[in-house]
mmCIF file of N, CA, C and O and ligand atoms in Angstrom:
data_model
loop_
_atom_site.group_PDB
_atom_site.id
_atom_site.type_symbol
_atom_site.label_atom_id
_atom_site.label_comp_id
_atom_site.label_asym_id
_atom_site.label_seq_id
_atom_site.Cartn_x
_atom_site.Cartn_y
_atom_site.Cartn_z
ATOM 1 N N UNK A 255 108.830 82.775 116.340
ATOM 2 C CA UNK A 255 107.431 82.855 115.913
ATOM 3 C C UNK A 255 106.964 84.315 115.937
ATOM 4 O O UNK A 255 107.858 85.060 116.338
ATOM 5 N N UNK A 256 105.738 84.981 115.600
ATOM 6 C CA UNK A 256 105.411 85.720 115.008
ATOM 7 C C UNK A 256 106.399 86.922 114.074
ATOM 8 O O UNK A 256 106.304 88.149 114.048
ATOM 9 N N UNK A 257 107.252 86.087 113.431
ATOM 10 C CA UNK A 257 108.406 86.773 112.355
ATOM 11 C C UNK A 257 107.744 86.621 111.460
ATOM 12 O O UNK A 257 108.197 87.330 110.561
ATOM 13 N N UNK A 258 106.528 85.871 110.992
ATOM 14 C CA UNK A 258 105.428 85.905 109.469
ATOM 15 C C UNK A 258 104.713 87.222 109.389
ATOM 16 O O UNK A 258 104.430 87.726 110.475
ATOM 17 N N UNK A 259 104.286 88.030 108.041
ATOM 18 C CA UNK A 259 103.627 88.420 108.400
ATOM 19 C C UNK A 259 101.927 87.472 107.703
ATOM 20 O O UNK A 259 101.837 86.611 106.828
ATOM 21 N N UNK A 260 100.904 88.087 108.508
ATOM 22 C CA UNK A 260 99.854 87.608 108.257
ATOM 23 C C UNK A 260 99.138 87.724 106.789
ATOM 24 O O UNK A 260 98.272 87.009 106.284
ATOM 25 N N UNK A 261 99.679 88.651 106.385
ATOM 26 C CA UNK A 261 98.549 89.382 104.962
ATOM 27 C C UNK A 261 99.293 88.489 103.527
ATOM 28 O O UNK A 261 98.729 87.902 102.604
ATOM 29 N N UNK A 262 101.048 88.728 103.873
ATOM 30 C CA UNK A 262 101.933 88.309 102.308
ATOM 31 C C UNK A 262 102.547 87.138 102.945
ATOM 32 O O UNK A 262 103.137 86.359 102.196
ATOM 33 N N UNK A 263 102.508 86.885 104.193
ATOM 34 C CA UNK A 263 103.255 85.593 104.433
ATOM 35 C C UNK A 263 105.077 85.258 104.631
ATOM 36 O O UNK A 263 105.772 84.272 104.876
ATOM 37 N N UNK A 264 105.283 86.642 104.372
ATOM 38 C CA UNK A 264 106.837 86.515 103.669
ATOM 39 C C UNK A 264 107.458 87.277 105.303
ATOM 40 O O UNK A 264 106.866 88.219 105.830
ATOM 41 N N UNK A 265 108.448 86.778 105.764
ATOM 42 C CA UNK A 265 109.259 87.401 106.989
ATOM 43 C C UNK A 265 108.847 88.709 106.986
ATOM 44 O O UNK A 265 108.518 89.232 105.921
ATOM 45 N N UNK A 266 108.798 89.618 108.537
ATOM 46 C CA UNK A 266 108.706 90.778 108.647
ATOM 47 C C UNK A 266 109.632 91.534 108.016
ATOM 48 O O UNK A 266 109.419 92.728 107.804
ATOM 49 N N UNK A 267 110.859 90.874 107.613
ATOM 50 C CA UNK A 267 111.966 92.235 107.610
ATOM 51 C C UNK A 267 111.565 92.523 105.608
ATOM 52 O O UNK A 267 111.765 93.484 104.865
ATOM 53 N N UNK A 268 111.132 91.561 105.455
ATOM 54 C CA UNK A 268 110.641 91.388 103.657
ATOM 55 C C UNK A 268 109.417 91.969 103.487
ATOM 56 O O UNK A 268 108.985 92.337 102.394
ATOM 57 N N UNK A 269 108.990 92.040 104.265
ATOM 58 C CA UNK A 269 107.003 92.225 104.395
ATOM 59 C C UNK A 269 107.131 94.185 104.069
ATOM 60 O O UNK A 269 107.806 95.062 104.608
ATOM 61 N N UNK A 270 106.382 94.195 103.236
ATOM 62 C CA UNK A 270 105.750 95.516 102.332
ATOM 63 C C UNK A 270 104.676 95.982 103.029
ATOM 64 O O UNK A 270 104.566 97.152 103.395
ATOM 65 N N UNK A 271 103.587 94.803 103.302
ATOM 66 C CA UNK A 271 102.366 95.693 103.519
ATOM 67 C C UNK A 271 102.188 96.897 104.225
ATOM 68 O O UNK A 271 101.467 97.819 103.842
ATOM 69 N N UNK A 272 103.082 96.876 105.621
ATOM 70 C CA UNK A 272 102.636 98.427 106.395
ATOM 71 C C UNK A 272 102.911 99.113 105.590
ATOM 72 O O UNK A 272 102.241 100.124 105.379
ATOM 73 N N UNK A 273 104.266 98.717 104.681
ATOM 74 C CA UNK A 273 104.355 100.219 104.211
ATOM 75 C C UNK A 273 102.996 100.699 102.857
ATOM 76 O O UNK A 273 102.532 101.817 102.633
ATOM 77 N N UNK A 274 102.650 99.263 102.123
ATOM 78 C CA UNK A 274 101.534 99.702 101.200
ATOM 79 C C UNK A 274 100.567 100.487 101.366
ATOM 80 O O UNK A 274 100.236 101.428 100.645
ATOM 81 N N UNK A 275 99.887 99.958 102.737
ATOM 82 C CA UNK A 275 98.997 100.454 103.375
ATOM 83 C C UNK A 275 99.094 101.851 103.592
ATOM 84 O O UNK A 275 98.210 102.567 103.122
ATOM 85 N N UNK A 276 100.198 102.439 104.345
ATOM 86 C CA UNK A 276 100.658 103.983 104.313
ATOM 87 C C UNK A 276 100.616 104.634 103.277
ATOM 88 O O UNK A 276 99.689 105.425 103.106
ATOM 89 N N UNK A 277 101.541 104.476 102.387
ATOM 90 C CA UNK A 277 101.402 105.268 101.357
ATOM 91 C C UNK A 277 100.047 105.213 100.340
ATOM 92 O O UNK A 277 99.327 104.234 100.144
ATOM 93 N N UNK A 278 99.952 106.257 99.889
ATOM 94 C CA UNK A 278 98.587 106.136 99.218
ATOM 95 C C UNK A 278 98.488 106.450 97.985
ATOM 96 O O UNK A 278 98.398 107.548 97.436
ATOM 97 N N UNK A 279 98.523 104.834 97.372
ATOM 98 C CA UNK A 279 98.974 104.898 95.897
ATOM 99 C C UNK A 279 97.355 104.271 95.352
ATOM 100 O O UNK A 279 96.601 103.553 96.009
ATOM 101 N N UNK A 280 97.122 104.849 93.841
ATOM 102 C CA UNK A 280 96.061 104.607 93.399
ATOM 103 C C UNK A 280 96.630 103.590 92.380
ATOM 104 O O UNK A 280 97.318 104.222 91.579
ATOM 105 N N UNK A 281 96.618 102.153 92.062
ATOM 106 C CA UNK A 281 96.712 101.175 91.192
ATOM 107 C C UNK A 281 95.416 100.774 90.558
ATOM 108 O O UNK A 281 94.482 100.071 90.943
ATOM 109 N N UNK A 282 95.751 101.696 89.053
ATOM 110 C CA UNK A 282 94.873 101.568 88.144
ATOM 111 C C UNK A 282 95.093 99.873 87.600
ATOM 112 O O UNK A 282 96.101 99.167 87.615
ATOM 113 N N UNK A 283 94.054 99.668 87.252
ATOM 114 C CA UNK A 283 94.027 98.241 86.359
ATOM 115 C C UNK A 283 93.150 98.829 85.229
ATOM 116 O O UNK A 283 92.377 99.777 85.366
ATOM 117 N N UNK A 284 93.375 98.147 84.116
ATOM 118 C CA UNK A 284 93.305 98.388 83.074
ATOM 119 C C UNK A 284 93.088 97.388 81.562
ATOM 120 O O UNK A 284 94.051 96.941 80.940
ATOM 121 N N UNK A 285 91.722 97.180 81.177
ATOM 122 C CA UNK A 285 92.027 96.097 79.822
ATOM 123 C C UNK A 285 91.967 96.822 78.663
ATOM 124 O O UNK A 285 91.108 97.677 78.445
ATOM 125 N N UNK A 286 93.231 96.380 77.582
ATOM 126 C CA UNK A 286 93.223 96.806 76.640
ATOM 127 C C UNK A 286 92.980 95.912 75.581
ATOM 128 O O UNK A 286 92.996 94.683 75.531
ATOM 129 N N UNK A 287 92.747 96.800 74.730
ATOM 130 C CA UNK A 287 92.273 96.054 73.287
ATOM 131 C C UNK A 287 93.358 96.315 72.738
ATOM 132 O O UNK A 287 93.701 97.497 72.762
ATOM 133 N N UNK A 288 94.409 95.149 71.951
ATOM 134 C CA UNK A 288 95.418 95.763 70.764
ATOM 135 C C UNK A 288 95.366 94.887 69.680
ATOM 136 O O UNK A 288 94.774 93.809 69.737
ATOM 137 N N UNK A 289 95.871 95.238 68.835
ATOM 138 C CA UNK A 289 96.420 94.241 67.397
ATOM 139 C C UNK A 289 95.439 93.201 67.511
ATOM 140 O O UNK A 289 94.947 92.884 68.594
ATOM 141 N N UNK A 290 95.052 92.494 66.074
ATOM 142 C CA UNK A 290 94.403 91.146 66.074
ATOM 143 C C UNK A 290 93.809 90.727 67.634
ATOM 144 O O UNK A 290 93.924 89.690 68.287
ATOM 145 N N UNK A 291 93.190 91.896 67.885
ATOM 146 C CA UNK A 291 92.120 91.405 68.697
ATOM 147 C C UNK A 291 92.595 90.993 70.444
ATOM 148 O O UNK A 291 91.885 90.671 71.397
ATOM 149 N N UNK A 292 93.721 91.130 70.358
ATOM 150 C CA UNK A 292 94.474 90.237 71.848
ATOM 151 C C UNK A 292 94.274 91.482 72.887
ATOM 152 O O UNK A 292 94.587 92.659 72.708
ATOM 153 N N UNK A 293 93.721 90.937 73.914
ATOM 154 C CA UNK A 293 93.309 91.446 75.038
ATOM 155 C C UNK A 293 94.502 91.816 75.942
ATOM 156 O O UNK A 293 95.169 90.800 76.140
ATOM 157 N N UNK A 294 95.130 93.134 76.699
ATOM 158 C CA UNK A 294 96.146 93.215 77.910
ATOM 159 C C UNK A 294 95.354 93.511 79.213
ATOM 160 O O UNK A 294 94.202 93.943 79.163
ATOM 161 N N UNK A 295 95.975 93.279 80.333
ATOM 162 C CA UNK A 295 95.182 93.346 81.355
ATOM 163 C C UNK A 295 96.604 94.669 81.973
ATOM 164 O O UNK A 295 97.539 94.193 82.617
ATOM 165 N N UNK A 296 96.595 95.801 81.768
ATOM 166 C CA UNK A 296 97.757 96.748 82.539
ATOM 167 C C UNK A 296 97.763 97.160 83.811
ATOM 168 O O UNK A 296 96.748 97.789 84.110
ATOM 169 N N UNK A 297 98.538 97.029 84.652
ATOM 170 C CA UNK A 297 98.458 97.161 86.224
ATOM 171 C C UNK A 297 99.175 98.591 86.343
ATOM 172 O O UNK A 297 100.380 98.339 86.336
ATOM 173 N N UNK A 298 98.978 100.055 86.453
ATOM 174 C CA UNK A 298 100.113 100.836 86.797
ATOM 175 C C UNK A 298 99.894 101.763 88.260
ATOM 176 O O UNK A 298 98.854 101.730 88.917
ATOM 177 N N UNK A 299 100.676 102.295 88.485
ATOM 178 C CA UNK A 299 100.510 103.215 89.380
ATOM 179 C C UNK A 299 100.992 102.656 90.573
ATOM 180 O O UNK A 299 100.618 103.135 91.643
ATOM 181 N N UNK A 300 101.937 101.505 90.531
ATOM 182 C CA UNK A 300 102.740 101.228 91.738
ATOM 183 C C UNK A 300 103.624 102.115 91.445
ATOM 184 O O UNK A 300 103.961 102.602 90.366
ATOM 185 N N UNK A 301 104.195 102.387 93.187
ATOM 186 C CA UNK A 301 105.758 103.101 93.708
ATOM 187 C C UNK A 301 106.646 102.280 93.831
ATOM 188 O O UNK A 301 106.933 101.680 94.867
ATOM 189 N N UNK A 302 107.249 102.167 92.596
ATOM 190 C CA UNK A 302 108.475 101.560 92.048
ATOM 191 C C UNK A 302 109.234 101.077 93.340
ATOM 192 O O UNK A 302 109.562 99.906 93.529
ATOM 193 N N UNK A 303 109.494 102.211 94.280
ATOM 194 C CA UNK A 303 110.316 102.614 95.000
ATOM 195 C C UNK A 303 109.954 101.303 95.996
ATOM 196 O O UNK A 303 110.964 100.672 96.304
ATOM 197 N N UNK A 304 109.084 100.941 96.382
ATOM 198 C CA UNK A 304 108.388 100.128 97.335
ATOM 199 C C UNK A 304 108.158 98.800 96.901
ATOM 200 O O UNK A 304 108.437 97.734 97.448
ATOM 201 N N UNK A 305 107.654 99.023 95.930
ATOM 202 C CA UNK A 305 106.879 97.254 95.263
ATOM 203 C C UNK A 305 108.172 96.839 94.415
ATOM 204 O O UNK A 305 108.794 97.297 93.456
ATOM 205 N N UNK A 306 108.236 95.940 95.111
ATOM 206 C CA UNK A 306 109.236 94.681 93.890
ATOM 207 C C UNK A 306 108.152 94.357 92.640
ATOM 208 O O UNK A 306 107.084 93.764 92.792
ATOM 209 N N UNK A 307 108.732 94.942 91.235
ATOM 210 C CA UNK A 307 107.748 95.172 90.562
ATOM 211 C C UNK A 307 108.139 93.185 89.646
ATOM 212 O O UNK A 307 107.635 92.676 88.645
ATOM 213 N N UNK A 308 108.901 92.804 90.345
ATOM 214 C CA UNK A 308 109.315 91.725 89.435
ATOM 215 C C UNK A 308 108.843 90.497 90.260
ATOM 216 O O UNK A 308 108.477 89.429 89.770
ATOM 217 N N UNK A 309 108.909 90.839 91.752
ATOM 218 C CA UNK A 309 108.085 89.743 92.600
ATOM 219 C C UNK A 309 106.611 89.924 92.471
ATOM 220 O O UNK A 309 105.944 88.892 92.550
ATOM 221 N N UNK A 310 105.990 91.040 92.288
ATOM 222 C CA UNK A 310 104.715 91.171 91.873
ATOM 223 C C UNK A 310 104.472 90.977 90.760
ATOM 224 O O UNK A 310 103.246 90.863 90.735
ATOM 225 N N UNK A 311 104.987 90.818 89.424
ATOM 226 C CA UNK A 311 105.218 90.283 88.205
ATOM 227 C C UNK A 311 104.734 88.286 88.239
ATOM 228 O O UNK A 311 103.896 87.588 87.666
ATOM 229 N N UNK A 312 105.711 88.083 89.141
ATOM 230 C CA UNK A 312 106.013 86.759 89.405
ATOM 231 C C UNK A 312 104.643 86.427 89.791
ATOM 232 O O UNK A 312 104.233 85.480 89.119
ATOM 233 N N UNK A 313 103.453 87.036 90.962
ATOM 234 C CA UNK A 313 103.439 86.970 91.834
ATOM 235 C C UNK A 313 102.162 86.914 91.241
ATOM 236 O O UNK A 313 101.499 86.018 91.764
ATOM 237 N N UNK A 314 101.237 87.839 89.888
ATOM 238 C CA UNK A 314 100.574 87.891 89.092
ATOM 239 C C UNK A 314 100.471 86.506 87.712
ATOM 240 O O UNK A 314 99.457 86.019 87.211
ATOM 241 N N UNK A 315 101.840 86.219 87.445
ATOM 242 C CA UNK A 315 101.721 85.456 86.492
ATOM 243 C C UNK A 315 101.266 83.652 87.070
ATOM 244 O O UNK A 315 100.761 82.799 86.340
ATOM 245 N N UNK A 316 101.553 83.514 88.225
ATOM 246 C CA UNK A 316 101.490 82.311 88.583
ATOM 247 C C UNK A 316 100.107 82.272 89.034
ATOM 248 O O UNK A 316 99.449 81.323 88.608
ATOM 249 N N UNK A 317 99.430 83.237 89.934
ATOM 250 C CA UNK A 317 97.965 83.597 90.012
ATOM 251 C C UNK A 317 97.378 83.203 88.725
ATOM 252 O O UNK A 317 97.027 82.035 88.554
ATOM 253 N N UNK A 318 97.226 84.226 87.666
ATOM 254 C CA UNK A 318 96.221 84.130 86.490
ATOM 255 C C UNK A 318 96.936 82.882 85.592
ATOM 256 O O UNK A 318 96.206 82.460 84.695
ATOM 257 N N UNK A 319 98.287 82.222 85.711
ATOM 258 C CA UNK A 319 98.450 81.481 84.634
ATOM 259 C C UNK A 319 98.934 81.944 83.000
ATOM 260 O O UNK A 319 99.045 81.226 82.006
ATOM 261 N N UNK A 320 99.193 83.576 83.172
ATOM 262 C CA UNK A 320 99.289 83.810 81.899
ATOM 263 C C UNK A 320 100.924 84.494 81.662
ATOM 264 O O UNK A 320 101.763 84.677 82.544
ATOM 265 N N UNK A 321 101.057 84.803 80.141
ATOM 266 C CA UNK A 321 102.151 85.013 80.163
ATOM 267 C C UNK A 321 102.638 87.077 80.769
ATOM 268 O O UNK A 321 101.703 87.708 81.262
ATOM 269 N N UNK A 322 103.747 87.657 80.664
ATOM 270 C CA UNK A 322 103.316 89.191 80.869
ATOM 271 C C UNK A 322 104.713 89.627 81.065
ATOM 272 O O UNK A 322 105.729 89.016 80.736
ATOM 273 N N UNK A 323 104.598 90.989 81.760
ATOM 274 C CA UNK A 323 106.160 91.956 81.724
ATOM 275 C C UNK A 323 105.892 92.977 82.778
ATOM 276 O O UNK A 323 104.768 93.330 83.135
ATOM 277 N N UNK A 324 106.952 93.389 83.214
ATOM 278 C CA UNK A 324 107.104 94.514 83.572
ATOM 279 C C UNK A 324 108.136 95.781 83.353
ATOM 280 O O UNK A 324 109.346 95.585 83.242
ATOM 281 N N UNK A 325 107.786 96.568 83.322
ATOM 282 C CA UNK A 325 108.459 97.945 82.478
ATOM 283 C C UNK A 325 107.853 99.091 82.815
ATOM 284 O O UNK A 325 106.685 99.476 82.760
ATOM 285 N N UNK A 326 109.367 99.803 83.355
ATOM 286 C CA UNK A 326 108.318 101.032 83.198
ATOM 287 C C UNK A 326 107.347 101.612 84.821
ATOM 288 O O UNK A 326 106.694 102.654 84.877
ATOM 289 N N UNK A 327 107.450 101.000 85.523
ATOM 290 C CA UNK A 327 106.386 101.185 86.296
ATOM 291 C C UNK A 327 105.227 100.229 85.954
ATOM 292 O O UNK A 327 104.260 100.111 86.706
ATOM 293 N N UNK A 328 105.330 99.660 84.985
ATOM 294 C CA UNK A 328 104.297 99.345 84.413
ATOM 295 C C UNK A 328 103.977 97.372 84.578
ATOM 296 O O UNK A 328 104.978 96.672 84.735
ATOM 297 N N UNK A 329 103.000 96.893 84.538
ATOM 298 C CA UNK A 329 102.661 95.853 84.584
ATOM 299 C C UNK A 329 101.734 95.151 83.692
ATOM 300 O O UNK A 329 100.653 94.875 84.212
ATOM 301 N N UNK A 330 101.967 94.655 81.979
ATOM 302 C CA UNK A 330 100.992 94.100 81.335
ATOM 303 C C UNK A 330 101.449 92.637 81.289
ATOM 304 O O UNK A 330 102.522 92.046 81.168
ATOM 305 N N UNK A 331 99.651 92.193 81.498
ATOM 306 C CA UNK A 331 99.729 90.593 81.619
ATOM 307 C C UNK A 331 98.553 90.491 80.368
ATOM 308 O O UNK A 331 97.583 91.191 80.076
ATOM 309 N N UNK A 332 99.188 89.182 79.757
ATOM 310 C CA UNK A 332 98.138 88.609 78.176
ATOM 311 C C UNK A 332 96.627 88.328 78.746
ATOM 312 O O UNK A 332 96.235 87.405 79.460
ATOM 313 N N UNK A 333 96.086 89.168 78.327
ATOM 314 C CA UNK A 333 94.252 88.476 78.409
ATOM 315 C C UNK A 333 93.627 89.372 79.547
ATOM 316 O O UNK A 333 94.164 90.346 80.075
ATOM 317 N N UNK A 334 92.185 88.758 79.859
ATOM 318 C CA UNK A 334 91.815 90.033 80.676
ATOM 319 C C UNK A 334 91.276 89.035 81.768
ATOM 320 O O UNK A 334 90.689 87.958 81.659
ATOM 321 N N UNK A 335 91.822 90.022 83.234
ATOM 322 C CA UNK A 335 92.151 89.351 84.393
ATOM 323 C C UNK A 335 92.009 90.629 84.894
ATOM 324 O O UNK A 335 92.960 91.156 85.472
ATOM 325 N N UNK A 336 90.726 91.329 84.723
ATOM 326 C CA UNK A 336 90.261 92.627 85.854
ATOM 327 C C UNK A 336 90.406 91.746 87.274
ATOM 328 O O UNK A 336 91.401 91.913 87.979
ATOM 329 N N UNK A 337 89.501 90.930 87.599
ATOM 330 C CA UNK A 337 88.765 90.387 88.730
ATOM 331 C C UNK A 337 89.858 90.020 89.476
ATOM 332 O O UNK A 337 90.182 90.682 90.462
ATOM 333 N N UNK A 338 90.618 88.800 89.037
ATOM 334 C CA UNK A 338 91.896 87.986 89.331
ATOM 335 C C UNK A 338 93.225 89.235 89.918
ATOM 336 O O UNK A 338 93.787 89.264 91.013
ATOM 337 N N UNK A 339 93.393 90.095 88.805
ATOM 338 C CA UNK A 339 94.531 91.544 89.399
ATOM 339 C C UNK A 339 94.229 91.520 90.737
ATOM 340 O O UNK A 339 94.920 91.183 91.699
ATOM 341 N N UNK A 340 92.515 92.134 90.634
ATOM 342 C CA UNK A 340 92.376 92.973 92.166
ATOM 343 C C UNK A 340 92.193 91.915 92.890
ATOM 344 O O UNK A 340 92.444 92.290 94.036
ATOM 345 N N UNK A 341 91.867 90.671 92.920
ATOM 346 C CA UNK A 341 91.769 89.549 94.150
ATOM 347 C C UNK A 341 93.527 89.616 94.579
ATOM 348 O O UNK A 341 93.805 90.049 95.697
ATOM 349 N N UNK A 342 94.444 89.257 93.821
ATOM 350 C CA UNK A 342 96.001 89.270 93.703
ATOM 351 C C UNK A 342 96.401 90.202 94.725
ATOM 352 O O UNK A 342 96.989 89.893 95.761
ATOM 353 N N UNK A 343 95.993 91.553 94.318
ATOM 354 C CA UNK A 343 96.438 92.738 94.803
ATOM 355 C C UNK A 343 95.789 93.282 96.102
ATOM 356 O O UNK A 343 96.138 94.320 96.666
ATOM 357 N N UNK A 344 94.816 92.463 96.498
ATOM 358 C CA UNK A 344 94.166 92.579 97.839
ATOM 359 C C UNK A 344 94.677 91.407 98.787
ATOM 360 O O UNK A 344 94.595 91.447 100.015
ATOM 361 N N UNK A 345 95.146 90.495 98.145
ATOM 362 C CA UNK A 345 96.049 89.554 98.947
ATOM 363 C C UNK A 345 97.418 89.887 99.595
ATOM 364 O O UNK A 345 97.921 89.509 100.653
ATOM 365 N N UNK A 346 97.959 90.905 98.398
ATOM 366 C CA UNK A 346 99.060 90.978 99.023
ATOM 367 C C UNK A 346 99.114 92.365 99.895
ATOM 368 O O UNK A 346 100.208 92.731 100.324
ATOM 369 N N UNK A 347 98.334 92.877 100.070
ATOM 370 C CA UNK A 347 98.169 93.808 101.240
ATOM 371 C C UNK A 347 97.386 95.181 100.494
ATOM 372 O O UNK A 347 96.780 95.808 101.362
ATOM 373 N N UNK A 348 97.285 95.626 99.511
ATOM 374 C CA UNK A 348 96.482 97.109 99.084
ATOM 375 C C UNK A 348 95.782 96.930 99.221
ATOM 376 O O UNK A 348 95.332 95.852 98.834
ATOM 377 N N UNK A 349 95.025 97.838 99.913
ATOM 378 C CA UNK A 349 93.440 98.238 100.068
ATOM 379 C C UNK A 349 92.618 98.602 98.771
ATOM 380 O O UNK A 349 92.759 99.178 97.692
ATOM 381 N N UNK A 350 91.686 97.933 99.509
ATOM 382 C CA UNK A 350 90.432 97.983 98.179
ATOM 383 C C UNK A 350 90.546 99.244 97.100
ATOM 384 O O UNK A 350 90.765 99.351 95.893
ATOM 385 N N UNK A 351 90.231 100.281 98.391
ATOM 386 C CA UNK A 351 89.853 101.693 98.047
ATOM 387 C C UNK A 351 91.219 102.275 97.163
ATOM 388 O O UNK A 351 91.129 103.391 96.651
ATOM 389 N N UNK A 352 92.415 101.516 97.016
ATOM 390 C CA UNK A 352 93.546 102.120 95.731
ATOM 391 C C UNK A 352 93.552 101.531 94.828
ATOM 392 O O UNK A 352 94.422 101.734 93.980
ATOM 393 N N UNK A 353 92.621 100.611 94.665
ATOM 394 C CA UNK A 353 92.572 99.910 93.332
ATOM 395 C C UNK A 353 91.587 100.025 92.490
ATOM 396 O O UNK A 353 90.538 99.382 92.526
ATOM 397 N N UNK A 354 92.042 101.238 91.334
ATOM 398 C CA UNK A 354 90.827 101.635 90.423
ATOM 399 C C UNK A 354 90.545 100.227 88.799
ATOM 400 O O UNK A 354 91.424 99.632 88.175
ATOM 401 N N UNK A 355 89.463 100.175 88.674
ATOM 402 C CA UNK A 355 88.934 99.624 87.803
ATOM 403 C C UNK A 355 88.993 100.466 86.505
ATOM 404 O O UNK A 355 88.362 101.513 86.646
ATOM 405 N N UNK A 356 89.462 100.352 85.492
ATOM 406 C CA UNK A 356 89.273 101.076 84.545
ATOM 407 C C UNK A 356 89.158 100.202 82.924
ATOM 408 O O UNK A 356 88.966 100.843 81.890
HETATM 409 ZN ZN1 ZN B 51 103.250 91.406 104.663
#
């Protein structure tokens, strides 16, 4: 017992957050307008190096329900999911204050 952690839930030896928390990364979110009108919701400015960009992929799509990718550093999900990102991304341990609205 206490091998959970509290914030992501996932075993200590798997668990990210201290390290999120430390480093001090600014994760822009982002809605775009493209082609025929279709809305992206872009997540960037994670450290590759740190974030499983494919469990946070996962981790986003089952949250909002929508379809999306990752590339790049980069994170676009179909439609716009400002609100939903940063609820997501405050769950799994980043602080408020690195998550820019744009
Ligand atoms: Zn954790």
């Amino acid at each position: 017992m206490g091998e959970i952690c509290s914030t992501c839930g996932l075993p200590k030896e798997l668990c990210v957050c201290e390290t999120i928390a430390k480093e001090n990364q600014v994760i822009e979110v982002i809605v775009e307008k493209r082609k025929f009108g279709k809305h992206y919701t872009v997540v960037t400015g994670m450290d590759t190096k740190e974030i499983d960009m494919d469990q946070l992929l996962k981790k986003l799509k089952s949250k909002l329900a929508c379809g999306g990718t990752a590339k790049d550093g980069k994170i676009e999900l179909q439609g716009q999911h400002r609100q939903k990102v940063k609820e997501t991304l405050l769950e799994i341990g980043f602080a408020p204050e690195a998550i820019v609205m744009r």
